[in-house]
Coordinates of N, CA and C and ligand atoms in Angstrom, one line a residue:
M1 N 3.3 24.1 -13.7 CA 2.5 23.7 -14.9 C 2.9 22.2 -15.2
D2 N 1.9 21.4 -15.4 CA 2.2 20.0 -15.8 C 2.0 19.8 -17.3
V3 N 2.9 19.0 -17.9 CA 2.9 18.7 -19.3 C 3.2 17.2 -19.4
L4 N 2.5 16.5 -20.3 CA 2.7 15.1 -20.5 C 4.0 15.0 -21.4
G5 N 5.0 14.2 -20.9 CA 6.1 13.9 -21.7 C 6.1 12.5 -22.2
I6 N 6.4 12.2 -23.4 CA 6.4 10.8 -24.0 C 7.7 10.6 -24.7
D7 N 8.3 9.5 -24.5 CA 9.6 9.2 -25.1 C 9.5 7.9 -25.9
I8 N 9.6 8.0 -27.2 CA 9.5 6.8 -28.0 C 10.9 6.3 -28.3
G9 N 11.1 5.0 -27.9 CA 12.4 4.4 -28.0 C 12.3 3.2 -28.9
G10 N 13.4 2.6 -29.2 CA 13.5 1.4 -30.1 C 12.9 0.2 -29.4
S11 N 12.9 0.2 -28.0 CA 12.3 -1.0 -27.4 C 11.1 -0.6 -26.5
G12 N 11.0 0.6 -26.0 CA 9.8 0.9 -25.2 C 9.4 2.4 -25.4
I13 N 8.1 2.6 -25.1 CA 7.6 4.0 -25.2 C 7.2 4.3 -23.7
K14 N 7.8 5.4 -23.2 CA 7.6 5.8 -21.8 C 6.9 7.1 -21.7
A15 N 6.1 7.3 -20.7 CA 5.4 8.6 -20.5 C 5.2 8.9 -19.0
A16 N 5.1 10.2 -18.7 CA 4.8 10.7 -17.4 C 4.4 12.1 -17.5
P17 N 3.5 12.6 -16.6 CA 3.2 14.0 -16.5 C 4.4 14.6 -15.8
V18 N 4.9 15.8 -16.3 CA 6.0 16.4 -15.7 C 5.7 17.8 -15.2
D19 N 6.1 18.1 -14.0 CA 6.0 19.5 -13.5 C 7.2 20.2 -14.2
V20 N 7.0 21.0 -15.2 CA 8.1 21.6 -15.9 C 8.8 22.7 -15.2
T21 N 8.3 23.1 -14.0 CA 9.1 24.1 -13.2 C 10.2 23.4 -12.4
T22 N 10.0 22.1 -12.1 CA 11.0 21.4 -11.3 C 11.6 20.2 -12.0
G23 N 11.0 19.8 -13.1 CA 11.5 18.6 -13.8 C 11.1 17.3 -13.1
A24 N 10.2 17.4 -12.1 CA 9.8 16.1 -11.4 C 8.5 15.6 -12.0
F25 N 8.4 14.2 -11.9 CA 7.1 13.6 -12.4 C 6.0 13.9 -11.4
S26 N 4.8 14.2 -11.9 CA 3.7 14.5 -11.0 C 2.8 13.2 -10.9
A27 N 3.1 12.2 -11.6 CA 2.5 10.9 -11.5 C 3.5 9.8 -11.9
P28 N 3.3 8.6 -11.5 CA 4.3 7.6 -11.9 C 4.4 7.4 -13.4
R29 N 5.6 7.0 -13.8 CA 5.9 6.8 -15.2 C 5.2 5.5 -15.7
V30 N 4.8 5.4 -16.9 CA 4.2 4.2 -17.5 C 5.0 3.9 -18.8
K31 N 5.3 2.6 -18.9 CA 6.1 2.2 -20.1 C 5.3 1.0 -20.8
V32 N 5.3 1.1 -22.2 CA 4.8 0.0 -23.0 C 5.8 -0.4 -24.0
A33 N 5.7 -1.6 -24.5 CA 6.7 -2.1 -25.5 C 6.4 -1.3 -26.8
T34 N 7.5 -1.0 -27.5 CA 7.4 -0.4 -28.9 C 6.8 -1.5 -29.8
P35 N 5.7 -1.2 -30.5 CA 5.1 -2.2 -31.4 C 6.1 -2.6 -32.5
R36 N 6.1 -3.8 -32.9 CA 7.0 -4.3 -34.0 C 6.2 -5.0 -35.0
P37 N 6.3 -4.7 -36.3 CA 7.2 -3.7 -36.8 C 6.7 -2.3 -36.3
A38 N 7.8 -1.4 -36.2 CA 7.5 -0.1 -35.6 C 7.0 0.9 -36.6
L39 N 5.8 0.6 -37.1 CA 5.1 1.4 -38.1 C 4.4 2.6 -37.4
P40 N 4.2 3.7 -38.2 CA 3.6 4.9 -37.6 C 2.2 4.6 -36.9
D41 N 1.3 3.9 -37.6 CA 0.0 3.8 -37.0 C 0.0 3.1 -35.7
P42 N 0.6 1.9 -35.6 CA 0.6 1.2 -34.3 C 1.3 2.0 -33.2
I43 N 2.4 2.8 -33.5 CA 3.0 3.6 -32.5 C 2.1 4.8 -32.1
A44 N 1.4 5.4 -33.1 CA 0.5 6.4 -32.7 C -0.6 5.9 -31.8
E45 N -1.1 4.7 -32.1 CA -2.1 4.0 -31.2 C -1.5 3.8 -29.8
A46 N -0.3 3.4 -29.7 CA 0.4 3.2 -28.4 C 0.5 4.5 -27.6
V47 N 0.8 5.6 -28.4 CA 0.9 6.9 -27.7 C -0.5 7.3 -27.2
K48 N -1.5 7.1 -28.1 CA -2.9 7.4 -27.7 C -3.2 6.7 -26.4
G49 N -2.8 5.4 -26.3 CA -3.1 4.6 -25.1 C -2.5 5.2 -23.9
L50 N -1.3 5.7 -24.0 CA -0.6 6.3 -22.8 C -1.4 7.6 -22.4
V51 N -1.7 8.4 -23.5 CA -2.4 9.7 -23.2 C -3.8 9.4 -22.5
D52 N -4.5 8.4 -23.0 CA -5.8 8.0 -22.4 C -5.6 7.4 -21.0
G53 N -4.5 6.7 -20.8 CA -4.3 6.1 -19.5 C -4.2 7.2 -18.4
Y54 N -3.7 8.3 -18.8 CA -3.6 9.4 -17.8 C -4.8 10.3 -17.8
G55 N -5.7 10.0 -18.8 CA -6.9 10.9 -19.0 C -6.4 12.3 -19.3
W56 N -5.3 12.3 -20.2 CA -4.7 13.6 -20.4 C -5.3 14.4 -21.5
T57 N -5.5 15.7 -21.3 CA -6.1 16.6 -22.3 C -5.3 17.9 -22.5
G58 N -4.1 17.9 -21.8 CA -3.3 19.2 -21.8 C -2.2 19.1 -22.8
P59 N -1.2 20.0 -22.6 CA -0.1 20.0 -23.5 C 0.8 18.8 -23.4
T60 N 1.3 18.3 -24.6 CA 2.0 17.0 -24.7 C 3.2 17.2 -25.6
G61 N 4.3 16.7 -25.1 CA 5.6 16.7 -25.9 C 6.0 15.3 -26.2
I62 N 6.5 15.0 -27.4 CA 6.9 13.7 -27.7 C 8.4 13.7 -28.2
A63 N 9.2 12.8 -27.7 CA 10.6 12.7 -28.1 C 10.6 11.5 -29.1
F64 N 11.3 11.6 -30.2 CA 11.3 10.6 -31.3 C 12.8 10.3 -31.6
P65 N 13.0 9.0 -31.9 CA 14.4 8.5 -32.1 C 14.9 8.7 -33.6
G66 N 14.8 10.0 -34.1 CA 15.2 10.3 -35.4 C 15.3 11.8 -35.6
V67 N 15.7 12.2 -36.8 CA 15.7 13.6 -37.1 C 14.3 14.2 -37.2
V68 N 14.0 15.3 -36.5 CA 12.7 15.9 -36.6 C 12.9 17.4 -36.9
I69 N 12.3 17.8 -38.0 CA 12.3 19.2 -38.4 C 10.9 19.6 -38.7
G70 N 10.4 20.6 -38.0 CA 9.0 21.2 -38.2 C 8.0 20.1 -38.1
G71 N 8.1 19.1 -37.2 CA 7.1 18.1 -37.0 C 7.2 16.9 -38.0
V72 N 8.2 17.0 -39.0 CA 8.3 15.9 -39.9 C 9.5 15.1 -39.5
T73 N 9.4 13.8 -39.6 CA 10.5 12.8 -39.2 C 11.2 12.4 -40.4
Y74 N 12.5 12.7 -40.4 CA 13.3 12.5 -41.6 C 14.2 11.3 -41.6
T75 N 14.4 10.7 -40.4 CA 15.2 9.4 -40.3 C 14.5 8.6 -39.2
A76 N 14.7 7.3 -39.3 CA 14.2 6.4 -38.3 C 15.0 5.1 -38.2
A77 N 16.3 5.3 -37.8 CA 17.2 4.1 -38.0 C 16.7 2.9 -37.2
N78 N 16.1 3.0 -36.1 CA 15.7 1.9 -35.3 C 14.1 1.7 -35.3
L79 N 13.4 2.4 -36.2 CA 12.0 2.1 -36.4 C 11.8 1.8 -37.8
D80 N 10.5 1.7 -38.2 CA 10.3 1.3 -39.6 C 10.5 2.5 -40.6
P81 N 11.1 2.3 -41.8 CA 11.4 3.3 -42.7 C 10.1 4.1 -43.1
A82 N 8.9 3.6 -42.8 CA 7.7 4.4 -43.2 C 7.6 5.7 -42.5
W83 N 8.5 6.0 -41.5 CA 8.5 7.3 -40.8 C 9.2 8.3 -41.6
I84 N 10.0 7.9 -42.6 CA 10.9 8.9 -43.2 C 10.0 9.8 -44.1
G85 N 10.1 11.1 -43.8 CA 9.3 12.1 -44.6 C 7.9 12.3 -44.2
L86 N 7.5 11.6 -43.0 CA 6.1 11.7 -42.6 C 5.9 12.9 -41.7
D87 N 4.7 13.5 -41.8 CA 4.3 14.6 -40.8 C 3.9 13.9 -39.5
A88 N 4.8 13.5 -38.7 CA 4.5 12.7 -37.6 C 3.8 13.5 -36.5
R89 N 4.1 14.8 -36.5 CA 3.4 15.6 -35.5 C 1.9 15.6 -35.8
A90 N 1.5 15.7 -37.1 CA 0.1 15.7 -37.5 C -0.5 14.3 -37.2
L91 N 0.3 13.3 -37.4 CA -0.2 11.9 -37.1 C -0.6 11.8 -35.6
F92 N 0.4 12.2 -34.7 CA 0.1 12.1 -33.3 C -1.0 13.0 -32.8
A93 N -1.1 14.2 -33.4 CA -2.2 15.1 -33.1 C -3.5 14.5 -33.4
K94 N -3.6 13.9 -34.6 CA -4.8 13.3 -35.0 C -5.2 12.1 -34.1
A95 N -4.2 11.2 -33.8 CA -4.5 10.1 -33.0 C -4.9 10.4 -31.6
T96 N -4.3 11.5 -31.0 CA -4.6 11.8 -29.6 C -5.7 12.9 -29.5
G97 N -5.9 13.7 -30.6 CA -6.9 14.8 -30.5 C -6.2 16.0 -29.7
L98 N -4.9 15.9 -29.5 CA -4.2 17.0 -28.8 C -3.2 17.7 -29.6
T99 N -2.8 18.9 -29.2 CA -1.7 19.6 -29.8 C -0.4 19.0 -29.2
V100 N 0.4 18.6 -30.1 CA 1.7 18.0 -29.6 C 2.9 18.7 -30.2
S101 N 4.0 18.6 -29.4 CA 5.3 19.1 -29.9 C 6.1 17.8 -30.1
L102 N 7.0 17.9 -31.1 CA 7.8 16.7 -31.4 C 9.3 17.1 -31.6
L103 N 10.2 16.4 -31.0 CA 11.6 16.7 -31.2 C 12.4 15.4 -31.1
N104 N 13.7 15.5 -31.4 CA 14.6 14.3 -31.4 C 14.7 13.9 -29.9
D105 N 14.8 12.6 -29.6 CA 14.9 12.1 -28.3 C 16.1 12.5 -27.5
A106 N 17.3 12.5 -28.2 CA 18.5 12.9 -27.5 C 18.5 14.4 -27.2
D107 N 17.9 15.2 -28.2 CA 17.8 16.6 -28.0 C 16.9 16.9 -26.7
A108 N 15.9 16.1 -26.6 CA 15.0 16.2 -25.4 C 15.8 15.9 -24.2
A109 N 16.5 14.8 -24.2 CA 17.2 14.4 -23.0 C 18.3 15.5 -22.6
G110 N 18.9 16.0 -23.6 CA 19.9 17.0 -23.4 C 19.3 18.3 -22.8
T111 N 18.2 18.7 -23.3 CA 17.5 19.9 -22.8 C 17.2 19.7 -21.3
A112 N 16.7 18.5 -20.9 CA 16.4 18.3 -19.5 C 17.7 18.3 -18.7
E113 N 18.8 17.7 -19.2 CA 20.0 17.7 -18.4 C 20.6 19.1 -18.3
M114 N 20.4 19.9 -19.3 CA 21.0 21.3 -19.2 C 20.2 22.1 -18.1
K115 N 19.0 21.8 -17.9 CA 18.2 22.6 -17.0 C 18.2 22.0 -15.6
F116 N 17.9 20.7 -15.5 CA 17.7 20.1 -14.2 C 18.8 19.1 -13.8
G117 N 19.7 18.8 -14.7 CA 20.5 17.6 -14.5 C 22.0 17.9 -14.4
A118 N 22.8 17.0 -15.1 CA 24.2 17.0 -15.0 C 24.9 18.2 -15.5
A119 N 24.2 19.0 -16.4 CA 24.9 20.2 -17.0 C 24.2 21.5 -16.6
A120 N 23.4 21.5 -15.5 CA 22.7 22.7 -15.1 C 23.7 23.8 -15.0
G121 N 23.4 24.9 -15.7 CA 24.2 26.1 -15.6 C 25.6 26.0 -16.2
Q122 N 25.8 25.0 -17.0 CA 27.1 24.8 -17.6 C 27.2 25.6 -19.0
D123 N 28.3 26.4 -19.0 CA 28.5 27.2 -20.3 C 29.5 26.3 -21.2
G124 N 29.8 26.9 -22.3 CA 30.7 26.3 -23.2 C 30.0 25.2 -24.0
T125 N 30.8 24.3 -24.6 CA 30.3 23.2 -25.4 C 30.1 22.0 -24.5
V126 N 28.8 21.5 -24.6 CA 28.4 20.3 -23.8 C 27.9 19.3 -24.9
L127 N 28.3 18.0 -24.8 CA 27.8 17.0 -25.7 C 27.2 15.9 -24.9
L128 N 25.8 15.7 -25.0 CA 25.2 14.6 -24.3 C 25.0 13.5 -25.3
L129 N 25.4 12.2 -24.9 CA 25.2 11.1 -25.8 C 24.3 10.1 -25.0
T130 N 23.3 9.5 -25.7 CA 22.5 8.5 -25.1 C 22.8 7.2 -25.7
F131 N 23.0 6.2 -24.8 CA 23.4 4.8 -25.3 C 22.2 3.9 -25.0
G132 N 21.5 3.5 -26.0 CA 20.4 2.6 -25.9 C 20.3 1.7 -27.1
T133 N 19.2 1.6 -27.7 CA 19.1 0.8 -29.0 C 20.0 1.4 -30.0
G134 N 20.0 2.7 -30.0 CA 21.0 3.4 -30.9 C 21.9 4.3 -30.1
I135 N 22.6 5.3 -30.7 CA 23.3 6.3 -29.9 C 22.7 7.6 -30.4
G136 N 22.3 8.4 -29.4 CA 21.7 9.8 -29.8 C 22.7 10.8 -29.3
S137 N 22.6 12.0 -29.9 CA 23.5 13.1 -29.5 C 22.8 14.4 -29.4
A138 N 23.2 15.2 -28.4 CA 22.6 16.6 -28.3 C 23.8 17.5 -28.0
L139 N 24.0 18.5 -28.8 CA 25.1 19.4 -28.7 C 24.6 20.8 -28.3
F140 N 25.3 21.3 -27.3 CA 24.9 22.6 -26.7 C 26.1 23.5 -26.7
T141 N 25.9 24.8 -27.0 CA 27.0 25.8 -26.8 C 26.4 26.9 -26.0
D142 N 26.9 27.2 -24.8 CA 26.4 28.2 -23.8 C 24.9 27.9 -23.6
G143 N 24.5 26.7 -23.5 CA 23.1 26.3 -23.2 C 22.2 26.3 -24.4
V144 N 22.7 26.6 -25.6 CA 21.8 26.7 -26.8 C 22.0 25.4 -27.6
L145 N 21.0 24.7 -27.9 CA 21.0 23.4 -28.6 C 21.2 23.6 -30.1
V146 N 22.1 22.8 -30.7 CA 22.2 22.6 -32.2 C 21.4 21.4 -32.5
P147 N 20.2 21.4 -33.0 CA 19.3 20.2 -33.0 C 19.8 19.2 -34.1
N148 N 19.4 18.0 -33.9 CA 19.5 16.9 -34.9 C 21.0 16.6 -35.3
T149 N 21.9 16.6 -34.3 CA 23.3 16.3 -34.7 C 23.6 14.9 -35.2
E150 N 22.9 13.9 -34.7 CA 23.0 12.5 -35.2 C 24.5 12.0 -35.2
F151 N 25.2 12.3 -34.1 CA 26.6 11.7 -34.0 C 26.6 10.2 -33.8
G152 N 25.5 9.6 -33.6 CA 25.5 8.1 -33.5 C 25.8 7.5 -34.8
H153 N 25.7 8.3 -35.9 CA 26.0 7.7 -37.2 C 27.3 8.1 -37.8
I154 N 28.2 8.6 -37.0 CA 29.5 8.9 -37.7 C 30.2 7.5 -37.9
E155 N 31.0 7.4 -38.9 CA 31.6 6.2 -39.2 C 32.9 6.0 -38.4
I156 N 33.0 4.8 -37.8 CA 34.3 4.5 -37.0 C 34.7 3.1 -37.4
H157 N 36.0 3.0 -37.9 CA 36.5 1.8 -38.4 C 35.5 1.1 -39.4
G158 N 35.0 2.0 -40.3 CA 34.2 1.5 -41.4 C 32.7 1.1 -40.9
K159 N 32.4 1.4 -39.7 CA 31.0 1.1 -39.3 C 30.3 2.2 -38.6
D160 N 29.0 2.2 -38.7 CA 28.2 3.2 -38.0 C 28.5 3.1 -36.5
A161 N 28.8 4.3 -35.9 CA 29.2 4.2 -34.5 C 28.2 3.5 -33.6
E162 N 26.9 3.6 -33.8 CA 26.0 3.0 -32.9 C 26.0 1.4 -33.1
E163 N 26.4 1.0 -34.2 CA 26.5 -0.5 -34.4 C 27.6 -1.1 -33.6
R164 N 28.6 -0.3 -33.2 CA 29.7 -0.8 -32.5 C 29.6 -0.5 -31.0
A165 N 29.0 0.6 -30.6 CA 29.1 1.1 -29.2 C 27.8 1.4 -28.5
S166 N 26.6 1.1 -29.1 CA 25.4 1.3 -28.4 C 25.3 0.3 -27.3
E167 N 24.3 0.5 -26.4 CA 24.0 -0.5 -25.3 C 23.5 -1.8 -26.0
R168 N 22.8 -1.6 -27.1 CA 22.3 -2.8 -27.8 C 23.5 -3.6 -28.3
A169 N 24.5 -2.9 -28.9 CA 25.6 -3.6 -29.4 C 26.4 -4.4 -28.3
R170 N 26.4 -3.8 -27.1 CA 27.0 -4.4 -25.9 C 26.3 -5.7 -25.6
E171 N 25.0 -5.7 -25.6 CA 24.2 -6.9 -25.3 C 24.3 -7.9 -26.4
L172 N 24.1 -7.4 -27.6 CA 24.0 -8.3 -28.8 C 25.3 -9.1 -28.9
H173 N 26.4 -8.4 -28.7 CA 27.7 -9.1 -28.9 C 28.3 -9.6 -27.6
D174 N 27.5 -9.5 -26.6 CA 27.9 -10.0 -25.3 C 29.3 -9.4 -24.9
L175 N 29.5 -8.1 -25.0 CA 30.8 -7.5 -24.8 C 31.0 -7.3 -23.3
S176 N 32.2 -7.5 -22.8 CA 32.5 -7.2 -21.4 C 32.5 -5.7 -21.3
W177 N 32.4 -5.3 -20.0 CA 32.4 -3.8 -19.8 C 33.7 -3.2 -20.3
G178 N 34.8 -3.9 -20.2 CA 36.1 -3.4 -20.6 C 36.1 -3.3 -22.2
K179 N 35.6 -4.3 -22.9 CA 35.6 -4.2 -24.3 C 34.7 -3.1 -24.8
W180 N 33.5 -3.1 -24.2 CA 32.6 -2.0 -24.6 C 33.1 -0.6 -24.3
A181 N 33.7 -0.5 -23.1 CA 34.2 0.9 -22.8 C 35.3 1.3 -23.7
G182 N 36.1 0.3 -24.2 CA 37.1 0.6 -25.2 C 36.5 1.2 -26.4
R183 N 35.4 0.6 -26.9 CA 34.8 1.1 -28.1 C 34.2 2.5 -27.8
V184 N 33.6 2.7 -26.6 CA 33.1 4.0 -26.3 C 34.2 5.1 -26.2
D185 N 35.3 4.7 -25.6 CA 36.5 5.6 -25.5 C 36.9 6.0 -26.9
D186 N 37.0 5.1 -27.8 CA 37.4 5.3 -29.2 C 36.4 6.3 -29.8
Y187 N 35.1 6.1 -29.6 CA 34.1 7.0 -30.1 C 34.2 8.4 -29.5
L188 N 34.4 8.5 -28.2 CA 34.5 9.8 -27.6 C 35.7 10.5 -28.1
T189 N 36.8 9.8 -28.4 CA 38.0 10.4 -28.9 C 37.7 11.1 -30.3
H190 N 37.0 10.3 -31.1 CA 36.6 10.9 -32.4 C 35.8 12.1 -32.3
L191 N 34.8 12.1 -31.3 CA 33.9 13.2 -31.2 C 34.7 14.4 -30.6
E192 N 35.6 14.1 -29.7 CA 36.4 15.2 -29.1 C 37.2 15.9 -30.2
A193 N 37.7 15.1 -31.1 CA 38.5 15.7 -32.2 C 37.6 16.6 -33.1
L194 N 36.3 16.3 -33.2 CA 35.4 17.1 -34.0 C 34.9 18.3 -33.3
V195 N 34.4 18.2 -32.1 CA 33.7 19.4 -31.5 C 34.3 19.9 -30.2
S196 N 35.3 19.2 -29.6 CA 36.0 19.7 -28.4 C 35.1 20.1 -27.3
P197 N 34.2 19.3 -26.8 CA 33.3 19.7 -25.7 C 34.1 19.8 -24.4
S198 N 33.6 20.6 -23.5 CA 34.3 20.6 -22.2 C 33.7 19.6 -21.3
L199 N 32.4 19.1 -21.7 CA 31.8 18.1 -20.9 C 31.0 17.1 -21.8
F200 N 31.2 15.8 -21.5 CA 30.4 14.8 -22.1 C 29.4 14.3 -21.0
I201 N 28.1 14.2 -21.4 CA 27.2 13.5 -20.5 C 26.8 12.2 -21.1
I202 N 26.9 11.1 -20.3 CA 26.5 9.8 -20.8 C 25.1 9.5 -20.3
G203 N 24.2 9.5 -21.3 CA 22.8 9.2 -20.9 C 22.2 7.9 -21.4
G204 N 20.9 7.7 -21.2 CA 20.3 6.4 -21.5 C 20.3 5.5 -20.3
G205 N 19.7 4.4 -20.3 CA 19.6 3.5 -19.2 C 21.0 3.1 -18.6
I206 N 22.0 3.1 -19.5 CA 23.3 2.7 -19.1 C 23.9 3.7 -18.0
S207 N 23.4 4.9 -18.0 CA 23.9 5.9 -17.1 C 23.8 5.4 -15.6
R208 N 22.8 4.5 -15.4 CA 22.7 4.0 -14.0 C 23.8 3.0 -13.6
K209 N 24.5 2.6 -14.6 CA 25.6 1.6 -14.3 C 27.0 2.2 -14.5
S210 N 27.0 3.6 -14.3 CA 28.3 4.3 -14.7 C 29.5 3.8 -13.9
D211 N 29.3 3.3 -12.7 CA 30.5 2.8 -12.0 C 31.2 1.7 -12.7
K212 N 30.5 1.0 -13.6 CA 31.0 -0.2 -14.3 C 32.0 0.3 -15.5
F213 N 31.7 1.5 -16.1 CA 32.4 1.9 -17.2 C 33.1 3.2 -17.2
L214 N 32.6 4.2 -16.4 CA 33.2 5.5 -16.4 C 34.7 5.5 -16.0
P215 N 35.1 4.7 -15.0 CA 36.5 4.6 -14.7 C 37.4 4.1 -15.9
L216 N 36.7 3.4 -16.8 CA 37.5 2.8 -17.9 C 37.6 3.8 -19.1
L217 N 36.9 5.0 -19.0 CA 36.9 5.9 -20.1 C 38.0 6.9 -19.8
T218 N 39.2 6.7 -20.4 CA 40.4 7.5 -20.1 C 41.0 8.3 -21.3
G219 N 40.3 8.1 -22.4 CA 41.0 8.6 -23.7 C 40.8 10.1 -23.9
V220 N 39.8 10.8 -23.3 CA 39.6 12.2 -23.7 C 40.0 13.1 -22.6
R221 N 40.2 14.4 -23.0 CA 40.6 15.5 -22.2 C 39.4 16.0 -21.4
A222 N 38.2 16.0 -22.0 CA 37.0 16.5 -21.4 C 36.5 15.7 -20.2
K223 N 35.8 16.4 -19.4 CA 35.1 15.7 -18.2 C 34.0 14.9 -18.7
I224 N 33.8 13.7 -18.1 CA 32.6 12.8 -18.5 C 31.8 12.5 -17.2
V225 N 30.5 12.8 -17.3 CA 29.6 12.5 -16.2 C 28.4 11.7 -16.7
P226 N 27.8 10.9 -15.8 CA 26.5 10.3 -16.2 C 25.4 11.3 -16.1
A227 N 24.3 11.0 -16.9 CA 23.1 11.8 -16.9 C 22.5 11.7 -15.5
A228 N 22.1 12.9 -14.9 CA 21.5 12.8 -13.6 C 20.1 12.3 -13.6
L229 N 19.4 12.5 -14.7 CA 18.0 12.1 -14.8 C 17.9 10.7 -15.5
H230 N 19.0 10.1 -15.8 CA 19.1 8.8 -16.4 C 18.1 8.7 -17.6
N231 N 17.4 7.6 -17.6 CA 16.5 7.3 -18.7 C 15.3 8.1 -18.7
D232 N 15.0 8.9 -17.7 CA 13.8 9.8 -17.7 C 14.0 11.1 -18.3
A233 N 15.3 11.4 -18.7 CA 15.6 12.8 -19.3 C 14.8 13.0 -20.5
G234 N 14.5 12.0 -21.4 CA 13.8 12.2 -22.6 C 12.4 12.7 -22.3
I235 N 11.7 12.0 -21.3 CA 10.4 12.4 -21.0 C 10.3 13.9 -20.5
V236 N 11.2 14.2 -19.6 CA 11.3 15.6 -19.0 C 11.5 16.6 -20.2
G237 N 12.5 16.3 -21.0 CA 12.8 17.2 -22.1 C 11.7 17.4 -23.1
A238 N 11.0 16.3 -23.4 CA 9.8 16.4 -24.3 C 8.7 17.3 -23.7
A239 N 8.5 17.1 -22.4 CA 7.5 18.0 -21.7 C 8.0 19.5 -21.8
M240 N 9.3 19.7 -21.5 CA 9.8 21.1 -21.5 C 9.6 21.7 -22.9
A241 N 9.9 20.9 -24.0 CA 9.7 21.5 -25.3 C 8.3 21.9 -25.6
A242 N 7.4 21.1 -25.1 CA 5.9 21.4 -25.3 C 5.6 22.7 -24.5
A243 N 6.2 22.8 -23.3 CA 5.9 24.0 -22.5 C 6.4 25.2 -23.1
A244 N 7.5 25.1 -23.9 CA 8.2 26.3 -24.5 C 7.5 26.8 -25.8
T245 N 6.5 26.0 -26.3 CA 5.9 26.4 -27.5 C 4.6 27.2 -27.3
Ligands
BGC1 C1 18.9 8.0 -34.3 C2 18.9 9.3 -33.5 C3 18.4 9.0 -32.0 C4 19.3 7.8 -31.4 C5 18.8 7.4 -30.1 C6 19.7 7.0 -33.6 O1 19.7 5.8 -34.4 O2 19.3 8.3 -35.6 O3 18.0 10.2 -34.0 O4 18.6 10.1 -31.2 O5 19.2 6.7 -32.3 O6 17.5 7.0 -30.1

């Protein structure tokens, strides 16, 4: 069964039809820039453009970079505050004319990694972290997701963790791999003290460059692996969520 997966990020919106039985794309991925300011209506229009580009009329799942409960978006750290408290699922349904599912982007990525990727079949506590414009988190215990954990916003040395250790922070402050990895190590150490995962998965685009920083992450007891689906995990997980409803 094919489902359209769409992943809304702080810099780009990506989409692809996904065969949810294998996790593979059934057509090439398309990416457009996230409209700025990142207001609801222009983003809904961009989503509609992606849906129309595939001539899509079937089930559709959307991953969103904020807390999502019952289709309502409650935070939007890297988008416009107009999303806060909005029935975003209804907005996307109206814009596209389709029934859509909506969930947090890191939760989507984690769902895909648990089924098809780096944590397939993994029991115990698994924590996936995505490093991009922000830091997203997805916490699993024996394969079951605890949604909307938002560990990118724990405070470390008086600052929001994602301000210090996201991929954007690395680029913005022109941090060396060593310096950035030091910040990530510090962050993982805090998280290990809080939830003691047996496995950390490092997701987001940065997961393709894991040779540059994984050997530098030495502070935690848990195993650390890169996401197997890299930056496509959000699209796959969004599609899986729609297939499950
Ligand atoms: C948001 C999270 C999101 C993460 C990655 C954070 O700023 O609060 O909900 O998962 O960025 O996009």
